[in-house]
Amino acid sequence: MVLPAVTNPADTPGHAFRMGARVLCPLARTLTRFDHHGGENLPGPGPVLIVSNHVSNYDPVVLGAFLIAHGRWPHWLAKRELFSVPIVGWWASATGQIPVDRKGPNPAKALDYAKAALDKGMTVVMYPEGTITADPLHWPMTGRTGAARLALETGVPVIPIGQWGPQEVMGYKKMTFPKLWPRKTMKLYCGTEVELSDLHGCEDFAAAREATNRIMDAIDAQVARARDELPPPDRYDIRKGTRVPK
């Protein structure tokens, strides 16, 4: 596989990243169909924060292939436990993925690492829900404020992405063996930048919550395109175990 030109020279991938992409990207395209849209909405050189819904343990492969195909090399915030998995953990470390230690004394420290990556001009990917959706309808849940706080502090472009289809390969929150036959279609829609300029520099909780709501609404809009249906008027709150108003 000939890898695309790097959109952002500051984020030139290392050997481990290139080798992984040469294997995983063609394999994913062979085993599933890609129905991807909106690559033109990704900004040119410079840092960017990608925010997406999370429906499956397989969707990072689909999202990663999309970003790499457009010259962006993704750096995810990932659970620290992933870094202890043989081979996978080595690759995550070697490619500059960002560990999140939720059980540690300061889980928010991951945002400092993410900010450092953005300061270097990298592409950072976050799932604002914090986990694979537990919504019985499988729509995005209520968002945590981490992505919003990072966006307001740095002022980088925030690009929303909606995915639908990866859950057919690996079902939602269950870590299942991939179901690859019959061949599934991975639908992905990339939207335009979320408008947050009026909130940049604000550090209060109200601003972070407002920015989070805008981010989740933008993701909802892209998921609606991928699912070809309207999102529900409310949103599932995993902490309350019920739906709440948006």
PDB file of C-alpha atoms in Angstrom:
ATOM      1  CA  MET A   1       0.000   0.000   0.000  1.00  0.00           C
ATOM      2  CA  VAL A   2       1.245   3.495  -0.909  1.00  0.00           C
ATOM      3  CA  LEU A   3       0.405   5.761   1.996  1.00  0.00           C
ATOM      4  CA  PRO A   4      -1.058   9.210   1.231  1.00  0.00           C
ATOM      5  CA  ALA A   5       0.972  12.355   1.611  1.00  0.00           C
ATOM      6  CA  VAL A   6       0.999  13.690   5.161  1.00  0.00           C
ATOM      7  CA  THR A   7      -1.406  16.634   5.393  1.00  0.00           C
ATOM      8  CA  ASN A   8       0.344  18.016   8.448  1.00  0.00           C
ATOM      9  CA  PRO A   9       4.172  17.815   8.306  1.00  0.00           C
ATOM     10  CA  ALA A  10       4.361  18.379  12.083  1.00  0.00           C
ATOM     11  CA  ASP A  11       2.642  15.016  12.545  1.00  0.00           C
ATOM     12  CA  THR A  12       4.920  12.863  10.387  1.00  0.00           C
ATOM     13  CA  PRO A  13       4.336   9.223  11.429  1.00  0.00           C
ATOM     14  CA  GLY A  14       7.105   6.943  12.659  1.00  0.00           C
ATOM     15  CA  HIS A  15       8.039   3.510  11.345  1.00  0.00           C
ATOM     16  CA  ALA A  16       5.636   1.594  13.635  1.00  0.00           C
ATOM     17  CA  PHE A  17       2.718   3.789  12.575  1.00  0.00           C
ATOM     18  CA  ARG A  18       3.470   3.396   8.868  1.00  0.00           C
ATOM     19  CA  MET A  19       3.890  -0.371   9.145  1.00  0.00           C
ATOM     20  CA  GLY A  20       0.613  -0.729  11.034  1.00  0.00           C
ATOM     21  CA  ALA A  21      -1.201   1.400   8.457  1.00  0.00           C
ATOM     22  CA  ARG A  22       0.205  -0.622   5.566  1.00  0.00           C
ATOM     23  CA  VAL A  23      -1.280  -3.761   7.108  1.00  0.00           C
ATOM     24  CA  LEU A  24      -4.524  -2.620   8.759  1.00  0.00           C
ATOM     25  CA  CYS A  25      -5.866  -0.125   6.222  1.00  0.00           C
ATOM     26  CA  PRO A  26      -5.878  -2.436   3.158  1.00  0.00           C
ATOM     27  CA  LEU A  27      -7.084  -5.333   5.329  1.00  0.00           C
ATOM     28  CA  ALA A  28     -10.014  -3.300   6.652  1.00  0.00           C
ATOM     29  CA  ARG A  29     -10.953  -2.195   3.131  1.00  0.00           C
ATOM     30  CA  THR A  30     -10.804  -5.794   1.944  1.00  0.00           C
ATOM     31  CA  LEU A  31     -12.846  -7.292   4.758  1.00  0.00           C
ATOM     32  CA  THR A  32     -15.499  -4.531   4.855  1.00  0.00           C
ATOM     33  CA  ARG A  33     -16.934  -1.940   2.482  1.00  0.00           C
ATOM     34  CA  PHE A  34     -16.134   1.702   3.198  1.00  0.00           C
ATOM     35  CA  ASP A  35     -18.877   4.256   2.599  1.00  0.00           C
ATOM     36  CA  HIS A  36     -17.027   7.361   3.780  1.00  0.00           C
ATOM     37  CA  HIS A  37     -17.900  11.020   3.220  1.00  0.00           C
ATOM     38  CA  GLY A  38     -16.639  14.481   4.165  1.00  0.00           C
ATOM     39  CA  GLY A  39     -12.868  14.178   3.934  1.00  0.00           C
ATOM     40  CA  GLU A  40     -12.827  17.682   2.483  1.00  0.00           C
ATOM     41  CA  ASN A  41     -13.992  18.983   5.879  1.00  0.00           C
ATOM     42  CA  LEU A  42     -10.705  18.015   7.527  1.00  0.00           C
ATOM     43  CA  PRO A  43      -8.533  21.141   7.892  1.00  0.00           C
ATOM     44  CA  GLY A  44      -5.135  21.607   6.305  1.00  0.00           C
ATOM     45  CA  PRO A  45      -1.833  21.732   8.230  1.00  0.00           C
ATOM     46  CA  GLY A  46      -2.061  22.266  11.960  1.00  0.00           C
ATOM     47  CA  PRO A  47      -3.579  20.559  14.985  1.00  0.00           C
ATOM     48  CA  VAL A  48      -7.118  19.226  14.982  1.00  0.00           C
ATOM     49  CA  LEU A  49      -9.380  17.554  17.543  1.00  0.00           C
ATOM     50  CA  ILE A  50     -11.544  14.778  16.086  1.00  0.00           C
ATOM     51  CA  VAL A  51     -14.673  13.880  18.073  1.00  0.00           C
ATOM     52  CA  SER A  52     -16.751  10.815  17.235  1.00  0.00           C
ATOM     53  CA  ASN A  53     -19.468   8.516  18.474  1.00  0.00           C
ATOM     54  CA  HIS A  54     -18.313   5.131  19.747  1.00  0.00           C
ATOM     55  CA  VAL A  55     -20.383   2.073  18.788  1.00  0.00           C
ATOM     56  CA  SER A  56     -17.899  -0.799  18.769  1.00  0.00           C
ATOM     57  CA  ASN A  57     -14.403  -1.958  19.591  1.00  0.00           C
ATOM     58  CA  TYR A  58     -13.921  -2.066  15.825  1.00  0.00           C
ATOM     59  CA  ASP A  59     -14.772   1.549  15.007  1.00  0.00           C
ATOM     60  CA  PRO A  60     -11.255   2.896  15.795  1.00  0.00           C
ATOM     61  CA  VAL A  61      -9.998   0.810  12.852  1.00  0.00           C
ATOM     62  CA  VAL A  62     -12.564   2.386  10.527  1.00  0.00           C
ATOM     63  CA  LEU A  63     -11.994   5.918  11.811  1.00  0.00           C
ATOM     64  CA  GLY A  64      -8.220   5.479  11.713  1.00  0.00           C
ATOM     65  CA  ALA A  65      -8.313   4.252   8.115  1.00  0.00           C
ATOM     66  CA  PHE A  66     -10.426   7.280   7.127  1.00  0.00           C
ATOM     67  CA  LEU A  67      -8.070   9.773   8.758  1.00  0.00           C
ATOM     68  CA  ILE A  68      -4.908   8.147   7.398  1.00  0.00           C
ATOM     69  CA  ALA A  69      -6.424   8.084   3.898  1.00  0.00           C
ATOM     70  CA  HIS A  70      -6.670  11.875   4.183  1.00  0.00           C
ATOM     71  CA  GLY A  71      -3.127  12.384   5.456  1.00  0.00           C
ATOM     72  CA  ARG A  72      -4.005  12.632   9.156  1.00  0.00           C
ATOM     73  CA  TRP A  73      -2.327  10.285  11.664  1.00  0.00           C
ATOM     74  CA  PRO A  74      -4.624   9.805  14.675  1.00  0.00           C
ATOM     75  CA  HIS A  75      -3.600   9.846  18.327  1.00  0.00           C
ATOM     76  CA  TRP A  76      -6.371   8.444  20.531  1.00  0.00           C
ATOM     77  CA  LEU A  77      -7.025   8.875  24.214  1.00  0.00           C
ATOM     78  CA  ALA A  78      -7.169   5.200  25.204  1.00  0.00           C
ATOM     79  CA  LYS A  79      -7.640   3.293  28.434  1.00  0.00           C
ATOM     80  CA  ARG A  80      -4.310   2.614  30.128  1.00  0.00           C
ATOM     81  CA  GLU A  81      -5.182  -1.097  30.330  1.00  0.00           C
ATOM     82  CA  LEU A  82      -4.792  -1.251  26.545  1.00  0.00           C
ATOM     83  CA  PHE A  83      -1.107  -0.456  26.911  1.00  0.00           C
ATOM     84  CA  SER A  84      -0.604  -3.673  28.900  1.00  0.00           C
ATOM     85  CA  VAL A  85      -1.939  -5.921  26.127  1.00  0.00           C
ATOM     86  CA  PRO A  86       0.884  -7.787  24.337  1.00  0.00           C
ATOM     87  CA  ILE A  87       1.738  -6.364  20.898  1.00  0.00           C
ATOM     88  CA  VAL A  88      -1.217  -3.954  20.991  1.00  0.00           C
ATOM     89  CA  GLY A  89       0.260  -2.115  23.974  1.00  0.00           C
ATOM     90  CA  TRP A  90       3.679  -1.903  22.331  1.00  0.00           C
ATOM     91  CA  TRP A  91       2.140  -0.506  19.150  1.00  0.00           C
ATOM     92  CA  ALA A  92       0.033   2.011  21.087  1.00  0.00           C
ATOM     93  CA  SER A  93       3.130   3.300  22.880  1.00  0.00           C
ATOM     94  CA  ALA A  94       5.275   3.314  19.744  1.00  0.00           C
ATOM     95  CA  THR A  95       2.703   5.327  17.796  1.00  0.00           C
ATOM     96  CA  GLY A  96       2.123   7.962  20.465  1.00  0.00           C
ATOM     97  CA  GLN A  97      -1.358   7.005  21.616  1.00  0.00           C
ATOM     98  CA  ILE A  98      -2.404   8.762  24.833  1.00  0.00           C
ATOM     99  CA  PRO A  99      -3.082   6.661  27.969  1.00  0.00           C
ATOM    100  CA  VAL A 100      -6.022   7.496  30.231  1.00  0.00           C
ATOM    101  CA  ASP A 101      -5.693   6.129  33.767  1.00  0.00           C
ATOM    102  CA  ARG A 102      -9.274   6.294  35.037  1.00  0.00           C
ATOM    103  CA  LYS A 103      -8.392   4.518  38.281  1.00  0.00           C
ATOM    104  CA  GLY A 104      -5.386   6.706  39.010  1.00  0.00           C
ATOM    105  CA  PRO A 105      -5.298   9.713  41.336  1.00  0.00           C
ATOM    106  CA  ASN A 106      -5.529  12.202  38.458  1.00  0.00           C
ATOM    107  CA  PRO A 107      -7.343  10.804  35.390  1.00  0.00           C
ATOM    108  CA  ALA A 108      -7.609  14.323  33.944  1.00  0.00           C
ATOM    109  CA  LYS A 109      -3.835  14.221  33.429  1.00  0.00           C
ATOM    110  CA  ALA A 110      -4.565  12.651  30.040  1.00  0.00           C
ATOM    111  CA  LEU A 111      -5.874  16.036  28.870  1.00  0.00           C
ATOM    112  CA  ASP A 112      -2.433  17.508  29.551  1.00  0.00           C
ATOM    113  CA  TYR A 113      -0.892  14.857  27.293  1.00  0.00           C
ATOM    114  CA  ALA A 114      -3.538  15.533  24.660  1.00  0.00           C
ATOM    115  CA  LYS A 115      -2.858  19.273  24.824  1.00  0.00           C
ATOM    116  CA  ALA A 116       0.872  18.606  24.416  1.00  0.00           C
ATOM    117  CA  ALA A 117       0.096  16.550  21.293  1.00  0.00           C
ATOM    118  CA  LEU A 118      -2.051  19.354  19.883  1.00  0.00           C
ATOM    119  CA  ASP A 119       0.678  21.884  20.681  1.00  0.00           C
ATOM    120  CA  LYS A 120       2.935  19.786  18.428  1.00  0.00           C
ATOM    121  CA  GLY A 121       0.400  19.990  15.612  1.00  0.00           C
ATOM    122  CA  MET A 122      -0.946  16.458  15.918  1.00  0.00           C
ATOM    123  CA  THR A 123      -4.372  14.940  15.250  1.00  0.00           C
ATOM    124  CA  VAL A 124      -6.044  13.958  18.533  1.00  0.00           C
ATOM    125  CA  VAL A 125      -9.142  11.728  18.587  1.00  0.00           C
ATOM    126  CA  MET A 126     -11.594  11.667  21.475  1.00  0.00           C
ATOM    127  CA  TYR A 127     -14.881   9.906  22.156  1.00  0.00           C
ATOM    128  CA  PRO A 128     -16.752  12.493  24.280  1.00  0.00           C
ATOM    129  CA  GLU A 129     -19.053   9.773  25.666  1.00  0.00           C
ATOM    130  CA  GLY A 130     -16.010   8.221  27.344  1.00  0.00           C
ATOM    131  CA  THR A 131     -16.975   4.666  26.395  1.00  0.00           C
ATOM    132  CA  ILE A 132     -18.896   2.617  23.842  1.00  0.00           C
ATOM    133  CA  THR A 133     -22.529   3.681  23.873  1.00  0.00           C
ATOM    134  CA  ALA A 134     -24.825   1.900  26.307  1.00  0.00           C
ATOM    135  CA  ASP A 135     -27.895   3.579  24.829  1.00  0.00           C
ATOM    136  CA  PRO A 136     -30.479   0.855  24.037  1.00  0.00           C
ATOM    137  CA  LEU A 137     -31.089   2.730  20.760  1.00  0.00           C
ATOM    138  CA  HIS A 138     -27.325   2.937  20.131  1.00  0.00           C
ATOM    139  CA  TRP A 139     -27.235   6.717  19.636  1.00  0.00           C
ATOM    140  CA  PRO A 140     -24.522   8.880  21.234  1.00  0.00           C
ATOM    141  CA  MET A 141     -24.999   9.281  24.976  1.00  0.00           C
ATOM    142  CA  THR A 142     -24.486  12.400  27.080  1.00  0.00           C
ATOM    143  CA  GLY A 143     -20.971  13.731  26.658  1.00  0.00           C
ATOM    144  CA  ARG A 144     -18.270  14.283  29.229  1.00  0.00           C
ATOM    145  CA  THR A 145     -16.655  17.725  29.226  1.00  0.00           C
ATOM    146  CA  GLY A 146     -13.029  16.685  28.582  1.00  0.00           C
ATOM    147  CA  ALA A 147     -13.056  17.251  24.818  1.00  0.00           C
ATOM    148  CA  ALA A 148     -14.848  20.573  25.244  1.00  0.00           C
ATOM    149  CA  ARG A 149     -12.412  21.823  27.872  1.00  0.00           C
ATOM    150  CA  LEU A 150      -9.491  20.846  25.657  1.00  0.00           C
ATOM    151  CA  ALA A 151     -11.053  22.645  22.693  1.00  0.00           C
ATOM    152  CA  LEU A 152     -11.780  25.819  24.658  1.00  0.00           C
ATOM    153  CA  GLU A 153      -8.277  25.941  26.085  1.00  0.00           C
ATOM    154  CA  THR A 154      -6.439  25.351  22.813  1.00  0.00           C
ATOM    155  CA  GLY A 155      -8.768  26.886  20.241  1.00  0.00           C
ATOM    156  CA  VAL A 156      -8.012  24.106  17.738  1.00  0.00           C
ATOM    157  CA  PRO A 157     -10.617  23.073  15.138  1.00  0.00           C
ATOM    158  CA  VAL A 158     -13.074  20.453  16.399  1.00  0.00           C
ATOM    159  CA  ILE A 159     -14.329  18.124  13.662  1.00  0.00           C
ATOM    160  CA  PRO A 160     -17.354  15.847  14.336  1.00  0.00           C
ATOM    161  CA  ILE A 161     -17.614  12.345  12.883  1.00  0.00           C
ATOM    162  CA  GLY A 162     -20.529   9.904  12.911  1.00  0.00           C
ATOM    163  CA  GLN A 163     -20.107   6.158  12.338  1.00  0.00           C
ATOM    164  CA  TRP A 164     -22.533   3.315  11.782  1.00  0.00           C
ATOM    165  CA  GLY A 165     -21.681  -0.247  10.802  1.00  0.00           C
ATOM    166  CA  PRO A 166     -18.680  -1.220  12.957  1.00  0.00           C
ATOM    167  CA  GLN A 167     -21.112  -2.673  15.528  1.00  0.00           C
ATOM    168  CA  GLU A 168     -22.018  -5.324  12.956  1.00  0.00           C
ATOM    169  CA  VAL A 169     -18.401  -6.517  12.974  1.00  0.00           C
ATOM    170  CA  MET A 170     -17.925  -6.395  16.743  1.00  0.00           C
ATOM    171  CA  GLY A 171     -21.167  -5.916  18.643  1.00  0.00           C
ATOM    172  CA  TYR A 172     -21.340  -2.777  20.732  1.00  0.00           C
ATOM    173  CA  LYS A 173     -19.756  -3.126  24.198  1.00  0.00           C
ATOM    174  CA  LYS A 174     -19.059  -6.853  23.857  1.00  0.00           C
ATOM    175  CA  MET A 175     -15.501  -7.862  22.899  1.00  0.00           C
ATOM    176  CA  THR A 176     -16.562 -10.461  20.328  1.00  0.00           C
ATOM    177  CA  PHE A 177     -14.714 -12.242  17.557  1.00  0.00           C
ATOM    178  CA  PRO A 178     -15.156 -10.174  14.364  1.00  0.00           C
ATOM    179  CA  LYS A 179     -18.121 -11.146  12.162  1.00  0.00           C
ATOM    180  CA  LEU A 180     -16.884 -10.509   8.651  1.00  0.00           C
ATOM    181  CA  TRP A 181     -19.328 -12.490   6.518  1.00  0.00           C
ATOM    182  CA  PRO A 182     -21.445 -11.408   4.816  1.00  0.00           C
ATOM    183  CA  ARG A 183     -19.281  -8.362   4.136  1.00  0.00           C
ATOM    184  CA  LYS A 184     -20.439  -5.347   6.158  1.00  0.00           C
ATOM    185  CA  THR A 185     -20.559  -1.675   5.136  1.00  0.00           C
ATOM    186  CA  MET A 186     -18.788   0.876   7.328  1.00  0.00           C
ATOM    187  CA  LYS A 187     -20.611   4.204   7.030  1.00  0.00           C
ATOM    188  CA  LEU A 188     -18.751   7.320   8.166  1.00  0.00           C
ATOM    189  CA  TYR A 189     -19.677  10.980   7.777  1.00  0.00           C
ATOM    190  CA  CYS A 190     -17.290  13.810   8.626  1.00  0.00           C
ATOM    191  CA  GLY A 191     -18.905  17.176   9.322  1.00  0.00           C
ATOM    192  CA  THR A 192     -17.703  20.751   9.312  1.00  0.00           C
ATOM    193  CA  GLU A 193     -15.966  22.387  12.270  1.00  0.00           C
ATOM    194  CA  VAL A 194     -18.051  22.816  15.418  1.00  0.00           C
ATOM    195  CA  GLU A 195     -18.583  26.519  16.112  1.00  0.00           C
ATOM    196  CA  LEU A 196     -16.993  27.261  19.486  1.00  0.00           C
ATOM    197  CA  SER A 197     -15.169  30.556  18.820  1.00  0.00           C
ATOM    198  CA  ASP A 198     -17.468  32.532  21.128  1.00  0.00           C
ATOM    199  CA  LEU A 199     -16.464  30.262  24.016  1.00  0.00           C
ATOM    200  CA  HIS A 200     -12.692  30.077  23.460  1.00  0.00           C
ATOM    201  CA  GLY A 201     -10.751  30.942  26.592  1.00  0.00           C
ATOM    202  CA  CYS A 202     -13.717  30.406  28.916  1.00  0.00           C
ATOM    203  CA  GLU A 203     -12.856  28.158  31.860  1.00  0.00           C
ATOM    204  CA  ASP A 204     -16.150  27.941  33.753  1.00  0.00           C
ATOM    205  CA  PHE A 205     -18.291  24.814  33.873  1.00  0.00           C
ATOM    206  CA  ALA A 206     -21.216  26.467  32.073  1.00  0.00           C
ATOM    207  CA  ALA A 207     -19.028  27.151  29.026  1.00  0.00           C
ATOM    208  CA  ALA A 208     -17.651  23.602  29.071  1.00  0.00           C
ATOM    209  CA  ARG A 209     -21.160  22.168  29.263  1.00  0.00           C
ATOM    210  CA  GLU A 210     -22.415  24.403  26.446  1.00  0.00           C
ATOM    211  CA  ALA A 211     -19.442  23.406  24.277  1.00  0.00           C
ATOM    212  CA  THR A 212     -20.070  19.736  25.095  1.00  0.00           C
ATOM    213  CA  ASN A 213     -23.706  20.045  24.037  1.00  0.00           C
ATOM    214  CA  ARG A 214     -22.697  21.638  20.734  1.00  0.00           C
ATOM    215  CA  ILE A 215     -20.146  18.881  20.127  1.00  0.00           C
ATOM    216  CA  MET A 216     -22.650  16.115  20.871  1.00  0.00           C
ATOM    217  CA  ASP A 217     -25.289  17.760  18.663  1.00  0.00           C
ATOM    218  CA  ALA A 218     -22.738  17.940  15.832  1.00  0.00           C
ATOM    219  CA  ILE A 219     -21.874  14.257  16.270  1.00  0.00           C
ATOM    220  CA  ASP A 220     -25.602  13.406  16.380  1.00  0.00           C
ATOM    221  CA  ALA A 221     -26.058  15.138  13.025  1.00  0.00           C
ATOM    222  CA  GLN A 222     -23.361  12.992  11.402  1.00  0.00           C
ATOM    223  CA  VAL A 223     -24.647   9.772  12.995  1.00  0.00           C
ATOM    224  CA  ALA A 224     -28.114  10.658  11.660  1.00  0.00           C
ATOM    225  CA  ARG A 225     -26.643  10.854   8.144  1.00  0.00           C
ATOM    226  CA  ALA A 226     -24.890   7.508   8.614  1.00  0.00           C
ATOM    227  CA  ARG A 227     -28.037   5.830   9.958  1.00  0.00           C
ATOM    228  CA  ASP A 228     -30.361   7.706   7.581  1.00  0.00           C
ATOM    229  CA  GLU A 229     -32.791   8.489  10.376  1.00  0.00           C
ATOM    230  CA  LEU A 230     -33.518  11.303  12.794  1.00  0.00           C
ATOM    231  CA  PRO A 231     -31.889  11.206  16.246  1.00  0.00           C
ATOM    232  CA  PRO A 232     -34.168  10.984  19.299  1.00  0.00           C
ATOM    233  CA  PRO A 233     -35.099  14.253  21.054  1.00  0.00           C
ATOM    234  CA  ASP A 234     -33.429  13.084  24.275  1.00  0.00           C
ATOM    235  CA  ARG A 235     -30.106  11.460  25.125  1.00  0.00           C
ATOM    236  CA  TYR A 236     -29.173   8.441  27.233  1.00  0.00           C
ATOM    237  CA  ASP A 237     -27.268   9.233  30.446  1.00  0.00           C
ATOM    238  CA  ILE A 238     -25.199   6.190  31.475  1.00  0.00           C
ATOM    239  CA  ARG A 239     -24.746   7.502  35.017  1.00  0.00           C
ATOM    240  CA  LYS A 240     -28.518   7.784  35.559  1.00  0.00           C
ATOM    241  CA  GLY A 241     -29.421   4.761  33.467  1.00  0.00           C
ATOM    242  CA  THR A 242     -32.185   6.656  31.709  1.00  0.00           C
ATOM    243  CA  ARG A 243     -32.825   9.172  28.938  1.00  0.00           C
ATOM    244  CA  VAL A 244     -32.554  12.886  29.709  1.00  0.00           C
ATOM    245  CA  PRO A 245     -33.409  16.052  27.741  1.00  0.00           C
ATOM    246  CA  LYS A 246     -30.700  17.372  25.427  1.00  0.00           C
TER     247      LYS A 246
END
